């Protein structure tokens, strides 16, 4: 699942391919925009905002996309074969004289006025990789709901923007708290470290093709995806269970020894 760093990399790829170039092809394969044609206009920039991508196009237009679980943007030199998935999964094609940016499986794709981008991203909290990053506000947002489980609060992009399911589990491990610990019960010194820790995780992975949270290439994650293998620190078997609000359950991983706080009983899925 894309996290802030993945989206940042996608934005940079798109920006390098499209910014300053005139669109020679503009093809959105969603019924609402089937007739939208922006060929002849120049792409101004591509900016990530949390996990959202904003492609700004001359004439106060922004193509807003979101990768959600398995969307992606690929860039191909003209004449190269497109390999991002079957044709029916293509949602957008932005072509220039020498490149094509192809959006696959994009669950969110909308065209809006650049001056109205806030409608798409105005709800987001401080962006971990953005120029507006504000650790104090991020922490205040998180602590604003002290009864909320840590893992859920970290995924809520209104608190801080950029954390996905992998970093959620890894951050809880680094904080020594289970994803079910109510935020208000997180010791103050650890809560104070949270924003900087989250930012560091995303920043060190911003330029990496493979996400590493441990600093070790041979074991890229502390807990995510590792159940029931032994914890890298204490050898206790890592556990996994779903966490969510009922409508959206996400696989969550933790070490029952290194992390304190409530957790589902063993055997729960
Ligand atoms: Zn452990």
Short mmCIF file of C-alpha atoms and ligand atoms in Angstrom, two decimals:
data_model
loop_
_atom_site.label_atom_id
_atom_site.label_comp_id
_atom_site.label_asym_id
_atom_site.label_seq_id
_atom_site.Cartn_x
_atom_site.Cartn_y
_atom_site.Cartn_z
CA UNK A 1 0.00 0.00 0.00
CA UNK A 2 1.40 3.40 -0.95
CA UNK A 3 2.66 5.56 1.89
CA UNK A 4 3.77 9.18 1.80
CA UNK A 5 7.24 8.28 0.57
CA UNK A 6 5.89 6.18 -2.32
CA UNK A 7 3.64 9.02 -3.35
CA UNK A 8 6.57 11.44 -3.08
CA UNK A 9 8.60 9.24 -5.43
CA UNK A 10 5.68 8.99 -7.87
CA UNK A 11 5.28 12.77 -7.81
CA UNK A 12 8.96 13.30 -8.53
CA UNK A 13 8.86 10.82 -11.42
CA UNK A 14 5.84 12.57 -12.89
CA UNK A 15 7.28 16.03 -12.29
CA UNK A 16 10.55 15.13 -14.03
CA UNK A 17 8.66 13.71 -16.99
CA UNK A 18 5.94 16.32 -17.39
CA UNK A 19 6.74 19.68 -15.81
CA UNK A 20 7.31 22.39 -18.37
CA UNK A 21 6.11 20.13 -21.19
CA UNK A 22 3.14 20.62 -23.47
CA UNK A 23 0.53 17.87 -23.36
CA UNK A 24 0.18 16.12 -26.70
CA UNK A 25 -2.21 13.56 -25.27
CA UNK A 26 -4.73 13.80 -22.47
CA UNK A 27 -6.93 10.83 -21.93
CA UNK A 28 -8.90 10.19 -18.73
CA UNK A 29 -10.65 6.83 -18.87
CA UNK A 30 -13.41 7.56 -16.41
CA UNK A 31 -16.89 8.35 -17.73
CA UNK A 32 -17.09 11.75 -16.06
CA UNK A 33 -14.04 13.07 -17.91
CA UNK A 34 -14.21 11.03 -21.12
CA UNK A 35 -14.42 14.22 -23.18
CA UNK A 36 -11.96 16.35 -21.18
CA UNK A 37 -9.14 17.42 -23.47
CA UNK A 38 -6.22 19.45 -22.17
CA UNK A 39 -3.82 18.83 -25.06
CA UNK A 40 -1.85 21.92 -25.98
CA UNK A 41 -1.58 23.03 -22.35
CA UNK A 42 1.64 22.98 -20.36
CA UNK A 43 2.05 20.93 -17.19
CA UNK A 44 3.28 23.27 -14.47
CA UNK A 45 4.25 20.89 -11.68
CA UNK A 46 3.39 17.68 -9.89
CA UNK A 47 3.19 17.95 -6.12
CA UNK A 48 2.51 15.32 -3.48
CA UNK A 49 0.23 16.29 -0.64
CA UNK A 50 0.12 13.53 1.97
CA UNK A 51 -0.87 10.55 -0.14
CA UNK A 52 -2.53 12.67 -2.81
CA UNK A 53 -0.95 13.69 -6.11
CA UNK A 54 -1.66 17.09 -7.61
CA UNK A 55 -0.73 17.56 -11.27
CA UNK A 56 -1.12 21.23 -12.06
CA UNK A 57 -1.84 22.23 -15.61
CA UNK A 58 -1.85 25.64 -17.25
CA UNK A 59 -5.22 27.39 -16.99
CA UNK A 60 -5.93 26.92 -13.24
CA UNK A 61 -6.45 23.16 -13.59
CA UNK A 62 -5.31 20.37 -11.29
CA UNK A 63 -5.57 16.66 -11.94
CA UNK A 64 -6.01 15.15 -8.49
CA UNK A 65 -5.24 11.47 -8.05
CA UNK A 66 -4.83 9.09 -5.15
CA UNK A 67 -3.13 5.69 -5.28
CA UNK A 68 -5.05 4.08 -2.36
CA UNK A 69 -4.17 0.38 -2.13
CA UNK A 70 -2.62 -0.52 -5.47
CA UNK A 71 -2.79 2.41 -7.86
CA UNK A 72 0.35 3.59 -9.61
CA UNK A 73 1.70 6.10 -12.10
CA UNK A 74 4.30 4.86 -14.58
CA UNK A 75 6.35 6.90 -17.01
CA UNK A 76 7.38 5.49 -20.40
CA UNK A 77 9.55 6.89 -23.17
CA UNK A 78 7.51 7.09 -26.36
CA UNK A 79 7.75 3.87 -28.33
CA UNK A 80 8.30 1.75 -25.20
CA UNK A 81 5.80 -0.86 -24.16
CA UNK A 82 3.52 -0.01 -21.21
CA UNK A 83 3.91 -2.66 -18.58
CA UNK A 84 2.01 -1.37 -15.54
CA UNK A 85 -0.96 -3.72 -15.95
CA UNK A 86 -3.68 -4.74 -18.37
CA UNK A 87 -5.13 -2.00 -20.60
CA UNK A 88 -8.50 -2.05 -18.85
CA UNK A 89 -6.76 -0.92 -15.64
CA UNK A 90 -5.47 2.28 -17.24
CA UNK A 91 -7.31 5.32 -15.89
CA UNK A 92 -5.21 8.17 -17.28
CA UNK A 93 -2.68 8.89 -20.00
CA UNK A 94 -0.78 12.17 -20.09
CA UNK A 95 1.49 12.32 -23.11
CA UNK A 96 4.21 14.77 -24.16
CA UNK A 97 6.47 14.86 -27.22
CA UNK A 98 8.78 12.27 -25.67
CA UNK A 99 7.05 10.58 -22.73
CA UNK A 100 3.78 9.12 -21.55
CA UNK A 101 2.64 9.09 -17.93
CA UNK A 102 0.17 6.27 -17.42
CA UNK A 103 -2.03 5.99 -14.34
CA UNK A 104 -3.12 2.48 -13.41
CA UNK A 105 -5.96 1.50 -11.04
CA UNK A 106 -6.44 5.02 -9.71
CA UNK A 107 -9.52 4.95 -7.47
CA UNK A 108 -9.53 8.74 -7.20
CA UNK A 109 -9.15 10.83 -10.32
CA UNK A 110 -10.69 14.23 -10.65
CA UNK A 111 -10.12 17.44 -12.47
CA UNK A 112 -10.55 20.59 -10.44
CA UNK A 113 -9.57 24.23 -10.39
CA UNK A 114 -6.10 24.71 -8.88
CA UNK A 115 -7.57 27.53 -6.83
CA UNK A 116 -9.97 24.97 -5.34
CA UNK A 117 -7.47 22.24 -4.45
CA UNK A 118 -8.44 22.66 -0.83
CA UNK A 119 -11.65 20.79 -1.65
CA UNK A 120 -9.50 17.70 -2.33
CA UNK A 121 -6.72 18.08 0.22
CA UNK A 122 -7.84 20.79 2.64
CA UNK A 123 -8.80 18.21 5.26
CA UNK A 124 -5.24 16.89 5.57
CA UNK A 125 -3.15 17.47 8.65
CA UNK A 126 0.49 18.63 8.42
CA UNK A 127 2.29 16.79 5.63
CA UNK A 128 5.28 14.76 6.85
CA UNK A 129 7.14 15.42 3.59
CA UNK A 130 5.61 18.79 2.79
CA UNK A 131 6.71 22.39 3.20
CA UNK A 132 3.88 22.92 5.70
CA UNK A 133 5.16 20.27 8.15
CA UNK A 134 4.35 21.34 11.69
CA UNK A 135 5.27 18.77 14.38
CA UNK A 136 3.48 20.62 17.18
CA UNK A 137 0.23 20.78 15.27
CA UNK A 138 0.52 17.12 14.26
CA UNK A 139 0.97 16.11 17.90
CA UNK A 140 -1.86 18.36 19.06
CA UNK A 141 -4.12 16.81 16.41
CA UNK A 142 -3.22 13.29 17.58
CA UNK A 143 -3.71 14.08 21.26
CA UNK A 144 -7.01 15.82 20.51
CA UNK A 145 -8.71 12.44 20.79
CA UNK A 146 -6.94 10.75 23.73
CA UNK A 147 -9.23 7.71 23.77
CA UNK A 148 -8.44 6.80 20.20
CA UNK A 149 -6.14 3.80 19.57
CA UNK A 150 -2.66 4.89 18.48
CA UNK A 151 -2.72 2.86 15.24
CA UNK A 152 -6.01 4.33 14.05
CA UNK A 153 -4.96 7.87 14.88
CA UNK A 154 -1.70 7.48 12.93
CA UNK A 155 -3.59 6.40 9.80
CA UNK A 156 -6.04 9.29 10.03
CA UNK A 157 -4.66 11.73 7.46
CA UNK A 158 -6.48 14.61 9.18
CA UNK A 159 -4.01 14.30 12.07
CA UNK A 160 -0.84 14.12 10.01
CA UNK A 161 -0.54 13.21 6.37
CA UNK A 162 1.64 10.49 4.89
CA UNK A 163 1.51 7.44 7.15
CA UNK A 164 0.19 4.22 5.63
CA UNK A 165 -0.29 0.76 7.02
CA UNK A 166 3.38 -0.28 7.03
CA UNK A 167 4.65 2.78 8.88
CA UNK A 168 1.74 2.56 11.29
CA UNK A 169 2.93 -0.82 12.58
CA UNK A 170 6.60 0.16 12.50
CA UNK A 171 6.03 3.42 14.35
CA UNK A 172 4.04 1.72 17.09
CA UNK A 173 6.95 -0.69 17.51
CA UNK A 174 9.46 2.16 17.73
CA UNK A 175 7.24 3.86 20.30
CA UNK A 176 7.02 0.68 22.37
CA UNK A 177 3.23 0.79 22.31
CA UNK A 178 0.66 -1.55 20.79
CA UNK A 179 -1.52 -0.10 18.03
CA UNK A 180 -4.48 -0.41 20.42
CA UNK A 181 -3.03 1.78 23.15
CA UNK A 182 -5.25 4.86 23.62
CA UNK A 183 -3.18 7.90 22.70
CA UNK A 184 -3.80 9.51 26.06
CA UNK A 185 -1.97 6.60 27.71
CA UNK A 186 1.17 6.96 25.63
CA UNK A 187 3.89 8.26 28.01
CA UNK A 188 4.48 11.95 27.44
CA UNK A 189 8.15 11.65 26.47
CA UNK A 190 7.31 9.07 23.82
CA UNK A 191 4.39 11.08 22.48
CA UNK A 192 6.73 14.03 22.15
CA UNK A 193 9.08 11.95 19.97
CA UNK A 194 6.32 10.72 17.70
CA UNK A 195 6.20 13.47 15.04
CA UNK A 196 9.98 13.57 14.55
CA UNK A 197 10.19 9.78 14.43
CA UNK A 198 7.45 9.58 11.80
CA UNK A 199 9.09 12.25 9.72
CA UNK A 200 12.47 10.52 9.88
CA UNK A 201 11.00 7.19 8.74
CA UNK A 202 9.44 8.80 5.68
CA UNK A 203 12.45 10.97 4.93
CA UNK A 204 15.05 8.22 4.98
CA UNK A 205 12.87 6.19 2.63
CA UNK A 206 11.96 9.03 0.31
CA UNK A 207 14.77 8.26 -2.12
CA UNK A 208 14.87 4.50 -1.65
CA UNK A 209 13.23 1.98 -3.96
CA UNK A 210 12.77 -0.42 -1.03
CA UNK A 211 11.30 0.72 2.26
CA UNK A 212 13.58 0.12 5.26
CA UNK A 213 12.64 1.04 8.82
CA UNK A 214 15.28 -0.92 10.69
CA UNK A 215 18.43 0.47 9.07
CA UNK A 216 19.16 -3.13 8.02
CA UNK A 217 18.98 -4.29 4.46
CA UNK A 218 18.54 -7.97 5.41
CA UNK A 219 15.57 -7.24 7.71
CA UNK A 220 13.79 -4.24 6.30
CA UNK A 221 10.97 -4.12 8.91
CA UNK A 222 10.74 -4.66 12.66
CA UNK A 223 7.24 -6.12 12.70
CA UNK A 224 5.29 -5.41 9.51
CA UNK A 225 4.67 -8.61 7.56
CA UNK A 226 6.83 -10.63 9.97
CA UNK A 227 4.29 -12.67 11.98
CA UNK A 228 4.95 -15.23 13.39
CA UNK A 229 8.71 -14.83 12.99
CA UNK A 230 10.75 -13.80 16.05
CA UNK A 231 11.08 -10.14 17.04
CA UNK A 232 14.41 -8.68 15.94
CA UNK A 233 14.95 -7.31 19.46
CA UNK A 234 13.60 -9.94 21.86
CA UNK A 235 12.85 -13.07 19.75
CA UNK A 236 9.19 -13.21 20.86
CA UNK A 237 7.00 -14.30 17.90
CA UNK A 238 5.51 -11.25 16.15
CA UNK A 239 1.71 -11.23 16.16
CA UNK A 240 -0.78 -9.92 13.66
CA UNK A 241 -4.46 -9.00 13.78
CA UNK A 242 -6.75 -6.66 11.93
CA UNK A 243 -7.31 -3.17 13.18
CA UNK A 244 -9.94 -0.79 11.92
CA UNK A 245 -13.20 0.93 12.52
CA UNK A 246 -15.26 -2.01 11.28
CA UNK A 247 -15.62 -0.67 7.74
CA UNK A 248 -11.94 -0.87 6.90
CA UNK A 249 -9.82 -3.47 8.63
CA UNK A 250 -6.08 -3.40 8.11
CA UNK A 251 -3.53 -6.10 8.92
CA UNK A 252 -1.51 -4.88 11.87
CA UNK A 253 1.67 -6.32 13.39
CA UNK A 254 3.25 -5.98 16.81
CA UNK A 255 5.63 -7.58 19.30
CA UNK A 256 3.72 -8.52 22.47
CA UNK A 257 6.90 -8.14 24.55
CA UNK A 258 8.45 -4.93 23.21
CA UNK A 259 5.13 -3.11 22.94
CA UNK A 260 2.89 -2.45 25.91
CA UNK A 261 -0.81 -1.78 25.82
CA UNK A 262 -4.01 -3.59 24.95
CA UNK A 263 -4.15 -6.06 22.06
CA UNK A 264 -6.63 -8.61 20.72
CA UNK A 265 -6.38 -12.01 22.41
CA UNK A 266 -4.26 -14.63 20.60
CA UNK A 267 -6.12 -16.34 17.80
CA UNK A 268 -8.05 -13.20 16.81
CA UNK A 269 -7.97 -12.24 13.15
ZN1 LIG B 1 10.16 -7.77 20.81
#
